[in-house]
Amino acid sequence: MPAKKYLVTLTTEERQELMTLTSSGELSVRKMKRALILLKANEGWKDMEVVAALNTSRPTVERIRKRYVEGGLDKALNDDPRPGARKKLDGRA
């Protein structure tokens, strides 16, 4: 199997922030799963081990690793804004 293109190497501050987030209990399920994926990847877990432990898919694990490497912790944990429909009312209405 080829070497991974996107390796997760968390700084001490990032790891501490993720540990705090996951232990707080006030996190959405999506964000919690992303934080756990990053923590496991940082510990050297293989993708299939993370998939089995967190009941997710391999593409999800790969995507979160890629988002972290390319955009940092905030991009990996949060969704990008979606365009959506234009607002029907302006600020005056």
Coordinates of C-alpha atoms in Angstrom, one line a residue:
M1 CA 0.0 0.0 0.0
P2 CA 1.4 3.5 -0.9
A3 CA 2.5 5.9 1.8
K4 CA -0.2 8.3 3.1
K5 CA -0.2 11.6 1.4
Y6 CA -1.8 13.5 4.3
L7 CA -0.3 12.8 7.7
V8 CA -1.8 14.3 10.8
T9 CA 0.7 15.8 13.2
L10 CA -1.0 17.8 15.9
T11 CA 0.8 20.4 17.9
T12 CA 0.5 20.1 21.7
E13 CA -2.0 23.0 21.7
E14 CA -4.2 21.4 19.0
R15 CA -4.1 18.1 20.8
Q16 CA -5.1 19.7 24.1
E17 CA -7.9 21.7 22.4
L18 CA -9.3 18.4 20.9
M19 CA -9.1 16.6 24.2
T20 CA -10.9 19.5 25.9
L21 CA -13.6 19.5 23.1
T22 CA -14.2 15.8 23.3
S23 CA -14.4 15.7 27.1
S24 CA -16.8 18.7 27.4
G25 CA -19.9 16.8 26.2
E26 CA -21.2 19.9 24.4
L27 CA -20.2 19.1 20.9
S28 CA -22.2 18.0 17.9
V29 CA -21.8 14.4 16.8
R30 CA -20.2 15.4 13.5
K31 CA -17.6 17.6 15.2
M32 CA -17.0 15.0 17.9
K33 CA -16.3 12.3 15.3
R34 CA -14.0 14.6 13.4
A35 CA -12.0 15.4 16.5
L36 CA -11.7 11.7 17.4
I37 CA -10.5 10.9 13.9
L38 CA -7.8 13.5 14.2
L39 CA -6.7 12.3 17.6
K40 CA -6.6 8.7 16.4
A41 CA -4.7 9.6 13.3
N42 CA -2.2 11.6 15.3
E43 CA -1.6 8.5 17.5
G44 CA -0.7 6.5 14.4
W45 CA -3.8 4.4 14.0
K46 CA -4.4 3.0 10.6
D47 CA -7.4 4.2 8.6
M48 CA -9.2 0.9 8.9
E49 CA -8.7 0.8 12.7
V50 CA -10.2 4.3 13.0
V51 CA -13.1 3.2 10.7
A52 CA -13.8 0.2 12.9
A53 CA -13.5 2.1 16.2
L54 CA -15.6 5.1 15.2
N55 CA -18.1 3.3 12.9
T56 CA -17.4 5.6 10.0
S57 CA -16.1 5.1 6.4
R58 CA -12.6 5.2 5.0
P59 CA -13.3 8.1 2.7
T60 CA -14.5 10.1 5.7
V61 CA -11.2 9.5 7.6
E62 CA -9.2 10.4 4.5
R63 CA -11.2 13.5 3.9
I64 CA -10.7 14.8 7.5
R65 CA -7.0 14.1 7.3
K66 CA -6.8 16.0 4.0
R67 CA -8.8 19.0 5.4
Y68 CA -6.6 19.2 8.4
V69 CA -3.3 19.2 6.4
E70 CA -4.6 21.7 3.9
G71 CA -6.5 24.0 6.1
G72 CA -5.7 23.4 9.8
L73 CA -7.8 22.4 12.7
D74 CA -10.7 24.8 12.2
K75 CA -11.2 23.7 8.6
A76 CA -11.1 20.0 9.6
L77 CA -13.6 20.4 12.4
N78 CA -16.1 22.7 10.7
D79 CA -18.1 22.5 7.5
D80 CA -17.5 25.0 4.6
P81 CA -20.3 27.5 4.1
R82 CA -22.9 26.4 1.6
P83 CA -24.2 28.7 -1.0
G84 CA -27.9 28.0 -0.5
A85 CA -30.7 30.1 -1.9
R86 CA -30.8 33.9 -1.9
K87 CA -32.7 35.5 0.9
K88 CA -36.3 36.4 0.1
L89 CA -36.3 39.4 2.4
D90 CA -33.8 42.2 2.8
G91 CA -32.8 43.8 6.0
R92 CA -35.6 46.4 5.8
A93 CA -38.4 43.9 5.5

